[in-house]
XYZ file of N, CA and C in Angstrom:
729
model
N 138.749 121.539 77.600
C 140.062 122.119 77.943
C 140.772 122.544 76.658
N 141.334 123.751 76.640
C 142.029 124.257 75.473
C 143.381 123.554 75.312
N 143.928 123.637 74.059
C 145.216 123.002 73.793
C 146.286 123.497 74.736
N 146.292 124.807 74.997
C 147.309 125.378 75.873
C 147.207 124.794 77.275
N 145.969 124.592 77.759
C 145.769 124.016 79.089
C 146.270 122.585 79.118
N 146.002 121.833 78.043
C 146.475 120.454 77.966
C 147.985 120.416 78.010
N 148.618 121.293 77.213
C 150.080 121.323 77.191
C 150.653 121.671 78.552
N 150.022 122.612 79.238
C 150.508 123.010 80.560
C 150.384 121.870 81.554
N 149.250 121.142 81.495
C 149.043 120.029 82.418
C 150.057 118.918 82.174
N 150.312 118.641 80.908
C 151.295 117.603 80.582
C 152.691 118.008 81.034
N 153.038 119.255 80.780
C 154.357 119.744 81.193
C 154.523 119.633 82.696
N 153.466 119.978 83.449
C 153.524 119.901 84.901
C 153.683 118.451 85.352
N 152.974 117.538 84.671
C 153.085 116.121 85.025
C 154.493 115.601 84.800
N 155.090 115.976 83.664
C 156.426 115.493 83.320
C 157.466 116.027 84.283
N 157.366 117.305 84.652
C 158.408 117.918 85.478
C 158.225 117.628 86.955
N 156.998 117.418 87.415
C 156.760 117.257 88.845
C 156.513 115.797 89.242
N 156.190 114.915 88.290
C 155.896 113.520 88.619
C 156.919 112.585 87.990
N 158.171 112.957 88.065
C 159.238 112.136 87.493
C 159.387 110.834 88.278
N 159.842 109.742 87.602
C 160.069 108.477 88.318
C 161.224 108.622 89.289
N 161.203 107.866 90.348
C 162.270 107.989 91.366
C 163.627 107.564 90.814
N 164.700 108.058 91.400
C 166.067 107.726 90.992
C 166.416 106.320 91.498
N 167.277 105.601 90.735
C 167.708 104.259 91.151
C 166.918 103.187 90.443
N 166.671 103.282 89.121
C 165.909 102.295 88.380
C 166.790 101.130 87.955
N 166.161 99.938 87.811
C 166.844 98.760 87.292
C 166.306 98.443 85.920
N 166.995 97.558 85.155
C 166.542 97.204 83.817
C 165.178 96.572 83.834
N 164.965 95.567 84.726
C 163.642 94.917 84.805
C 162.557 95.908 85.217
N 162.954 96.804 86.120
C 161.970 97.792 86.577
C 161.538 98.723 85.467
N 162.509 99.113 84.623
C 162.184 100.011 83.512
C 161.242 99.329 82.542
N 161.515 98.021 82.193
C 160.651 97.294 81.266
C 159.237 97.149 81.835
N 159.151 96.781 83.115
C 157.836 96.617 83.738
C 157.082 97.941 83.771
N 157.814 98.988 84.089
C 157.169 100.304 84.133
C 156.694 100.722 82.759
N 157.494 100.366 81.710
C 157.096 100.702 80.347
C 155.816 100.009 79.947
N 155.703 98.697 80.314
C 154.492 97.968 79.962
C 153.263 98.570 80.678
N 153.449 98.894 81.953
C 152.326 99.483 82.707
C 151.930 100.836 82.126
N 152.953 101.603 81.757
C 152.678 102.927 81.197
C 151.903 102.824 79.890
N 152.283 101.825 79.054
C 151.602 101.646 77.768
C 150.148 101.269 77.979
N 149.917 100.315 78.924
C 148.534 99.916 79.190
C 147.709 101.092 79.710
N 148.325 101.921 80.566
C 147.598 103.077 81.114
C 147.251 104.070 80.009
N 148.194 104.283 79.050
C 147.931 105.234 77.966
C 146.779 104.760 77.090
N 146.780 103.436 76.776
C 145.693 102.912 75.943
C 144.354 103.055 76.650
N 144.344 102.695 77.940
C 143.095 102.800 78.715
C 142.636 104.250 78.813
N 143.601 105.157 79.020
C 143.257 106.579 79.155
C 142.681 107.145 77.869
N 143.288 106.765 76.730
C 142.796 107.255 75.441
C 141.374 106.776 75.196
N 141.112 105.474 75.455
C 139.761 104.935 75.248
C 138.758 105.645 76.144
N 139.129 105.848 77.410
C 138.219 106.522 78.349
C 137.969 107.960 77.930
N 139.029 108.642 77.459
C 138.870 110.045 77.049
C 137.951 110.173 75.858
N 138.106 109.233 74.888
C 137.230 109.274 73.715
C 135.787 109.043 74.111
N 135.550 108.094 75.021
C 134.187 107.803 75.474
C 133.574 108.991 76.193
N 134.384 109.630 77.065
C 133.872 110.796 77.787
C 133.569 111.948 76.856
N 134.434 112.162 75.852
C 134.220 113.251 74.908
C 132.938 113.032 74.125
N 132.716 111.771 73.698
C 131.500 111.474 72.941
C 130.268 111.669 73.794
N 130.366 111.270 75.079
C 129.208 111.408 75.958
C 128.953 112.853 76.338
N 130.020 113.686 76.343
C 129.872 115.070 76.800
C 129.245 115.967 75.759
N 129.262 115.568 74.496
C 128.744 116.454 73.451
C 127.286 116.803 73.672
N 126.383 115.832 73.840
C 124.986 116.220 74.045
C 124.753 116.922 75.354
N 125.543 116.560 76.396
C 125.364 117.224 77.683
C 125.738 118.690 77.578
N 126.904 118.976 76.964
C 127.324 120.370 76.802
C 126.347 121.145 75.963
N 125.832 120.515 74.907
C 124.881 121.210 74.048
C 123.622 121.556 74.809
N 123.223 120.666 75.719
C 122.004 120.932 76.482
C 122.210 122.089 77.450
N 123.434 122.187 78.002
C 123.699 123.245 78.973
C 123.717 124.622 78.330
N 124.172 124.735 77.088
C 124.280 126.052 76.463
C 123.164 126.305 75.452
N 122.200 125.418 75.406
C 121.106 125.612 74.453
C 120.349 126.880 74.799
N 119.944 127.695 73.808
C 119.208 128.934 74.090
C 117.854 128.628 74.697
N 117.302 129.562 75.473
C 115.999 129.336 76.093
C 114.906 129.232 75.048
N 113.810 128.663 75.464
C 112.662 128.497 74.579
C 112.154 129.862 74.141
N 112.220 130.159 72.850
C 111.836 131.470 72.341
C 110.323 131.680 72.406
N 109.576 130.600 72.637
C 108.121 130.763 72.711
C 107.687 131.356 74.042
N 108.613 131.379 75.026
C 108.279 131.939 76.331
C 108.206 133.455 76.231
N 107.096 134.076 76.646
C 106.958 135.525 76.493
C 107.931 136.273 77.388
N 108.492 137.375 76.864
C 109.417 138.201 77.645
C 108.639 139.071 78.623
N 109.306 139.433 79.721
C 108.660 140.280 80.721
C 108.379 141.653 80.121
N 107.193 142.162 80.344
C 106.805 143.457 79.801
C 106.450 144.411 80.927
N 106.522 145.703 80.642
C 106.180 146.711 81.623
C 104.673 146.708 81.861
N 104.229 146.856 83.107
C 102.786 146.921 83.375
C 102.130 148.146 82.753
N 102.955 149.100 82.339
C 102.414 150.312 81.714
C 102.477 150.249 80.187
N 102.944 149.122 79.647
C 103.068 148.996 78.199
C 104.433 149.439 77.712
N 104.717 149.151 76.479
C 106.003 149.483 75.874
C 105.822 150.549 74.787
N 106.883 151.329 74.560
C 106.857 152.302 73.478
C 106.853 151.573 72.146
N 105.963 151.974 71.252
C 105.837 151.311 69.960
C 105.847 152.336 68.833
N 106.278 151.929 67.638
C 106.243 152.844 66.487
C 104.803 153.263 66.191
N 104.616 154.519 65.866
C 103.281 155.006 65.546
C 102.380 155.172 66.752
N 102.961 155.223 67.946
C 102.179 155.379 69.168
C 101.451 156.722 69.158
N 100.152 156.713 69.463
C 99.378 157.946 69.460
C 99.764 158.831 70.636
N 99.442 160.110 70.539
C 99.742 161.043 71.616
C 99.042 160.634 72.904
N 97.807 160.159 72.786
C 97.067 159.731 73.971
C 97.726 158.515 74.613
N 98.215 157.597 73.774
C 98.867 156.399 74.298
C 100.185 156.744 74.982
N 100.933 157.678 74.409
C 102.195 158.119 75.019
C 101.931 158.724 76.397
N 100.947 159.619 76.456
C 100.624 160.281 77.722
C 100.183 159.278 78.773
N 99.346 158.318 78.378
C 98.859 157.307 79.324
C 100.005 156.428 79.823
N 100.900 156.041 78.930
C 102.034 155.192 79.323
C 102.953 155.921 80.287
N 103.312 157.170 79.969
C 104.203 157.942 80.828
C 103.546 158.254 82.167
N 102.253 158.550 82.152
C 101.528 158.834 83.387
C 101.558 157.615 84.307
N 101.364 156.445 83.715
C 101.384 155.198 84.479
C 102.752 154.970 85.115
N 103.818 155.166 84.336
C 105.178 154.953 84.842
C 105.497 155.914 85.989
N 105.172 157.187 85.805
C 105.473 158.189 86.829
C 104.627 157.975 88.080
N 103.359 157.658 87.899
C 102.471 157.441 89.037
C 102.977 156.275 89.888
N 103.359 155.174 89.230
C 103.871 154.017 89.961
C 105.190 154.345 90.660
N 106.067 155.087 89.982
C 107.373 155.430 90.565
C 107.214 156.322 91.789
N 106.342 157.319 91.704
C 106.145 158.243 92.822
C 105.463 157.541 93.994
N 104.467 156.700 93.700
C 103.743 155.996 94.762
C 104.622 154.967 95.473
N 105.748 154.639 94.899
C 106.679 153.751 95.589
C 107.178 154.388 96.878
N 107.249 155.717 96.901
C 107.817 156.436 98.039
C 106.834 157.346 98.766
N 105.767 157.775 98.122
C 104.825 158.698 98.756
C 103.438 158.528 98.141
N 102.426 158.866 98.931
C 101.049 158.767 98.461
C 100.548 160.153 98.060
N 100.169 160.346 96.820
C 99.647 161.648 96.393
C 98.329 161.963 97.100
N 98.107 163.234 97.379
C 96.850 163.640 98.008
C 95.689 163.492 97.038
N 95.964 163.659 95.742
C 94.956 163.509 94.689
C 95.569 162.690 93.556
N 94.737 162.121 92.667
C 95.286 161.360 91.535
C 96.250 162.218 90.709
N 97.366 161.640 90.337
C 98.351 162.351 89.522
C 97.954 162.272 88.058
N 98.093 163.382 87.370
C 97.705 163.423 85.966
C 98.770 164.145 85.154
N 99.284 163.459 84.142
C 100.278 164.046 83.252
C 99.578 164.764 82.109
N 99.974 166.008 81.865
C 99.377 166.809 80.799
C 100.381 167.005 79.674
N 99.916 166.906 78.432
C 100.769 167.067 77.255
C 100.593 168.456 76.664
N 101.711 169.112 76.341
C 101.688 170.450 75.750
C 102.551 170.442 74.492
N 101.945 170.347 73.318
C 102.710 170.313 72.059
C 103.540 171.579 71.880
N 104.799 171.397 71.509
C 105.723 172.485 71.226
C 106.269 172.282 69.811
N 106.851 173.306 69.207
C 107.438 173.136 67.868
C 108.468 172.011 67.844
N 108.184 170.942 67.157
C 109.111 169.833 67.012
C 109.166 168.868 68.175
N 108.388 169.096 69.228
C 108.405 168.178 70.373
C 107.161 168.415 71.221
N 107.006 167.598 72.242
C 105.898 167.741 73.176
C 106.447 167.789 74.590
N 105.962 168.735 75.371
C 106.349 168.871 76.772
C 105.255 168.234 77.631
N 105.663 167.412 78.573
C 104.725 166.750 79.477
C 104.976 167.268 80.891
N 103.889 167.672 81.571
C 104.001 168.214 82.922
C 103.076 167.468 83.865
N 103.528 167.289 85.086
C 102.722 166.668 86.131
C 103.026 167.364 87.444
N 102.007 167.712 88.197
C 102.207 168.309 89.513
C 101.179 167.744 90.476
N 101.552 167.670 91.726
C 100.622 167.144 92.718
C 101.128 167.361 94.127
N 100.202 167.329 95.061
C 100.538 167.435 96.465
C 100.680 166.032 97.046
N 101.575 165.900 98.010
C 101.886 164.592 98.563
C 101.474 164.480 100.015
N 101.295 163.234 100.450
C 100.943 162.983 101.840
C 99.667 163.710 102.220
N 99.647 164.221 103.429
C 98.500 164.990 103.910
C 98.697 166.451 103.519
N 98.948 166.647 102.201
C 99.206 167.975 101.637
C 100.339 168.671 102.394
N 101.405 167.921 102.627
C 102.561 168.463 103.344
C 103.804 168.556 102.468
N 103.599 168.526 101.184
C 104.714 168.640 100.256
C 104.189 168.508 98.840
N 105.034 168.766 97.880
C 104.581 168.709 96.494
C 105.650 168.098 95.602
N 105.211 167.636 94.426
C 106.106 167.081 93.436
C 105.728 167.654 92.083
N 106.747 167.922 91.264
C 106.523 168.505 89.945
C 107.418 167.770 88.957
N 106.848 167.367 87.824
C 107.576 166.595 86.832
C 107.571 167.321 85.498
N 108.743 167.415 84.860
C 108.870 167.922 83.496
C 109.515 166.823 82.661
N 108.902 166.517 81.530
C 109.384 165.441 80.678
C 109.245 165.869 79.226
N 110.296 165.675 78.450
C 110.250 166.069 77.040
C 111.245 165.253 76.232
N 111.046 165.224 74.928
C 112.006 164.553 74.057
C 113.261 165.406 73.939
N 114.373 164.764 73.624
C 115.634 165.477 73.428
C 116.111 165.255 71.999
N 116.801 166.249 71.452
C 117.254 166.181 70.064
C 118.618 165.524 69.915
N 119.057 164.833 70.955
C 120.360 164.184 70.911
C 121.454 164.974 71.591
N 121.172 166.221 71.976
C 122.168 167.058 72.644
C 122.422 166.555 74.052
N 123.672 166.244 74.357
C 124.019 165.764 75.693
C 124.531 166.920 76.549
N 124.573 166.687 77.839
C 124.997 167.706 78.794
C 126.244 167.209 79.503
N 127.317 167.989 79.426
C 128.559 167.579 80.075
C 128.450 167.785 81.580
N 129.096 166.927 82.331
C 129.044 167.060 83.782
C 129.747 168.331 84.250
N 130.727 168.808 83.478
C 131.443 170.012 83.866
C 130.599 171.265 83.789
N 129.703 171.341 82.789
C 128.887 172.542 82.597
C 127.493 172.410 83.188
N 127.123 171.222 83.652
C 125.749 170.985 84.101
C 125.330 171.919 85.233
N 126.174 172.066 86.234
C 125.804 172.894 87.385
C 125.883 174.387 87.066
N 126.738 174.760 86.108
C 126.896 176.173 85.773
C 125.682 176.725 85.035
N 124.902 175.855 84.402
C 123.759 176.316 83.600
C 122.451 176.290 84.378
N 122.491 175.961 85.661
C 121.263 175.889 86.454
C 120.713 177.282 86.748
N 119.407 177.419 86.607
C 118.744 178.697 86.878
C 117.409 178.423 87.574
N 117.241 178.904 88.811
C 118.165 179.753 89.583
C 119.383 178.969 90.063
N 120.376 179.727 90.488
C 121.600 179.096 90.968
C 121.304 178.257 92.199
N 121.613 176.966 92.166
C 121.280 176.098 93.301
C 122.211 176.303 94.486
N 121.731 175.923 95.654
C 122.554 175.978 96.852
C 123.638 174.916 96.793
N 123.263 173.712 96.359
C 124.216 172.634 96.139
C 123.907 171.993 94.789
N 124.930 171.435 94.148
C 124.726 170.811 92.842
C 125.807 169.764 92.598
N 125.396 168.634 92.036
C 126.343 167.594 91.643
C 125.885 167.005 90.318
N 126.833 166.588 89.500
C 126.516 166.012 88.186
C 127.416 164.828 87.928
N 126.840 163.761 87.359
C 127.630 162.582 87.025
C 126.959 161.812 85.899
N 127.736 160.967 85.255
C 127.225 160.148 84.164
C 126.593 158.885 84.731
N 125.367 158.595 84.307
C 124.633 157.420 84.782
C 123.876 156.815 83.605
N 124.084 155.539 83.345
C 123.328 154.805 82.327
C 123.313 155.519 80.966
N 124.439 156.030 80.575
C 124.519 156.674 79.276
C 123.950 158.075 79.218
N 123.607 158.651 80.361
C 123.078 160.011 80.394
C 123.726 160.804 81.513
N 123.305 162.061 81.678
C 123.838 162.932 82.721
C 122.789 163.151 83.790
N 123.127 162.840 85.025
C 122.241 163.036 86.169
C 122.719 164.248 86.953
N 121.827 165.230 87.125
C 122.157 166.450 87.866
C 121.236 166.535 89.076
N 121.807 166.636 90.263
C 121.021 166.713 91.496
C 121.323 168.034 92.201
N 120.266 168.764 92.552
C 120.445 170.083 93.163
C 119.554 170.252 94.391
N 119.967 171.184 95.221
C 119.172 171.635 96.362
C 119.068 173.146 96.278
N 117.864 173.671 96.486
C 117.653 175.125 96.416
C 117.025 175.601 97.723
N 117.652 176.590 98.310
C 117.104 177.238 99.503
C 117.118 178.739 99.246
N 115.956 179.364 99.294
C 115.871 180.786 98.996
C 116.323 181.617 100.195
N 117.194 182.609 99.944
C 117.681 183.453 101.045
C 116.549 184.158 101.780
N 115.528 184.595 101.031
C 114.421 185.310 101.660
C 113.460 184.410 102.396
N 113.574 183.124 102.184
C 112.683 182.182 102.848
C 113.474 180.908 103.147
N 114.319 180.933 104.175
C 115.209 179.805 104.451
C 114.469 178.508 104.767
N 113.206 178.609 105.152
C 112.450 177.402 105.463
C 111.968 176.669 104.227
N 112.051 177.299 103.056
C 111.589 176.698 101.811
C 112.729 175.916 101.175
N 112.547 174.603 101.007
C 113.601 173.727 100.485
C 113.094 172.983 99.257
N 113.914 172.956 98.221
C 113.563 172.266 96.987
C 114.666 171.287 96.623
N 114.290 170.034 96.368
C 115.215 169.031 95.826
C 114.849 168.821 94.351
N 115.866 168.628 93.525
C 115.589 168.397 92.104
C 116.589 167.391 91.538
N 116.063 166.472 90.711
C 116.898 165.511 90.003
C 116.571 165.612 88.526
N 117.582 165.938 87.717
C 117.403 166.042 86.277
C 118.235 164.998 85.568
N 117.611 164.276 84.664
C 118.310 163.213 83.940
C 118.129 163.449 82.451
N 119.256 163.583 81.737
C 119.222 163.850 80.300
C 119.953 162.764 79.534
N 119.238 162.148 78.595
C 119.846 161.213 77.656
C 119.698 161.810 76.265
N 120.165 161.101 75.257
C 120.038 161.595 73.890
C 118.582 161.637 73.448
N 117.728 160.852 74.107
C 116.329 160.749 73.688
C 115.360 161.562 74.524
N 115.659 161.753 75.803
C 114.678 162.398 76.681
C 115.344 163.212 77.780
N 114.567 164.157 78.320
C 114.980 164.961 79.464
C 113.905 164.814 80.531
N 114.306 164.385 81.716
C 113.376 164.170 82.817
C 113.831 165.018 84.003
N 112.930 165.832 84.537
C 113.253 166.669 85.690
C 112.175 166.444 86.753
N 112.591 165.991 87.930
C 111.685 165.742 89.045
C 112.030 166.724 90.170
N 111.037 167.465 90.632
C 111.249 168.466 91.682
C 110.323 168.176 92.860
N 110.853 168.253 94.057
C 110.043 168.075 95.267
C 110.343 169.222 96.220
N 109.303 169.737 96.853
C 109.486 170.823 97.808
C 108.719 170.515 99.090
N 109.038 171.262 100.134
C 108.333 171.077 101.394
C 107.169 172.043 101.538
N 106.784 172.687 100.438
C 105.633 173.583 100.419
C 104.708 173.151 99.287
N 103.417 173.273 99.487
C 102.471 172.858 98.448
C 102.147 173.982 97.482
N 102.460 175.211 97.815
C 102.133 176.342 96.945
C 103.335 177.270 96.809
N 104.232 176.980 95.858
C 105.385 177.863 95.656
C 104.945 179.284 95.347
N 105.661 180.247 95.880
C 105.276 181.635 95.698
C 105.845 182.246 94.430
N 105.604 183.516 94.243
C 106.106 184.271 93.099
C 106.879 185.465 93.623
N 107.384 186.288 92.673
C 108.115 187.484 93.102
C 107.199 188.437 93.859
N 105.917 188.490 93.448
C 104.983 189.391 94.102
C 104.459 188.824 95.416
N 104.292 187.497 95.437
C 103.772 186.841 96.641
C 104.793 185.827 97.140
N 105.472 186.143 98.226
C 106.510 185.227 98.733
C 105.918 183.850 99.057
N 106.812 182.879 99.135
C 106.372 181.531 99.477
C 105.750 181.511 100.863
N 104.701 180.717 101.044
C 104.101 180.590 102.375
C 105.030 179.809 103.290
N 104.801 179.865 104.579
C 105.662 179.106 105.496
C 105.675 177.622 105.117
N 106.850 177.022 105.163
C 106.965 175.614 104.804
C 106.216 174.750 105.805
N 105.594 173.690 105.318
C 104.836 172.804 106.183
C 105.692 171.682 106.747
N 106.826 171.424 106.107
C 107.755 170.395 106.560
C 109.152 170.985 106.622
N 110.004 170.362 107.416
C 111.389 170.841 107.467
C 112.093 170.558 106.156
N 111.812 169.376 105.553
C 112.404 168.973 104.285
C 111.315 168.400 103.379
N 111.549 168.338 102.077
C 110.560 167.742 101.184
C 110.238 166.307 101.587
N 109.015 165.884 101.296
C 108.590 164.533 101.641
C 109.396 163.486 100.874
N 109.696 163.767 99.598
C 110.538 162.877 98.802
C 112.003 163.233 99.038
N 112.822 162.251 99.345
C 114.240 162.503 99.589
C 115.000 162.648 98.273
N 116.239 163.080 98.379
C 117.078 163.229 97.185
C 117.308 161.874 96.495
N 117.522 160.831 97.294
C 117.730 159.496 96.720
C 116.479 159.002 96.013
N 115.306 159.289 96.571
C 114.051 158.860 95.954
C 113.785 159.615 94.654
N 114.079 160.907 94.642
C 113.933 161.672 93.401
C 114.834 161.117 92.317
N 116.034 160.725 92.697
C 116.977 160.157 91.732
C 116.408 158.879 91.117
N 115.842 158.018 91.944
C 115.281 156.771 91.437
C 114.080 157.024 90.527
N 113.267 158.011 90.854
C 112.118 158.332 90.004
C 112.589 158.849 88.652
N 113.583 159.734 88.671
C 114.104 160.293 87.420
C 114.714 159.210 86.530
N 115.262 158.162 87.150
C 115.919 157.101 86.399
C 114.982 155.941 86.063
N 113.679 156.158 86.226
C 112.709 155.105 85.922
C 112.848 154.671 84.467
N 113.057 153.380 84.188
C 113.188 152.920 82.801
C 111.905 153.181 82.006
N 112.081 153.578 80.751
C 110.928 153.752 79.880
C 110.392 155.158 79.764
N 110.978 156.110 80.506
C 110.470 157.488 80.440
C 110.977 158.201 79.185
N 110.559 157.720 78.036
C 110.918 158.318 76.749
C 109.634 158.576 75.980
N 109.275 159.829 75.718
C 108.032 160.123 74.988
C 108.038 159.505 73.595
């Protein structure tokens, strides 16, 4: 108990536990003797309790055994001097596990590394379920440039049908929906997460073969993408996705 708490408790005792009115001389003397004995007994008991509490308190706040190994990621941890192959394998493992939490890929997912000036771009694409949807992943290092929530939706290309941006875990999360006017059945969900260290973009569509300007998108196989917007968000926010 802090000094202030002790003072408050004593003040409350004095003001609220006053002796009754109508005391006699003998009563005052007897009460004084009893009070003195109680104070001596209380002091002795308090000292004994304080001495006994020291090891107990120390045991309660003692740090955990440092020899106990800390929990590690099943895909490994990022380490200094990590080789390009090790980075790709670690990121592939993280993304594969995150995606399989919500959907089963039609074929094994494979992350490919593409070296760029000053950074490396990692791409992954695959069909989901019974080839009734697709997922596309873009992952790259960031140079520390952050994205403001105010400008995040304005810089999207193509212009999304819906867009929202907010700050999450020290980064900017941008979630969009794209529906093409020429093909209203084609729906794309996208979650982009940018921190100072990395940029992660997860895209899911309800078509397995996105079209081009020359060849329009084929009819959608599903009404909506197999991965939901909430699931894409969780995949994008997977801890450890830093090349």
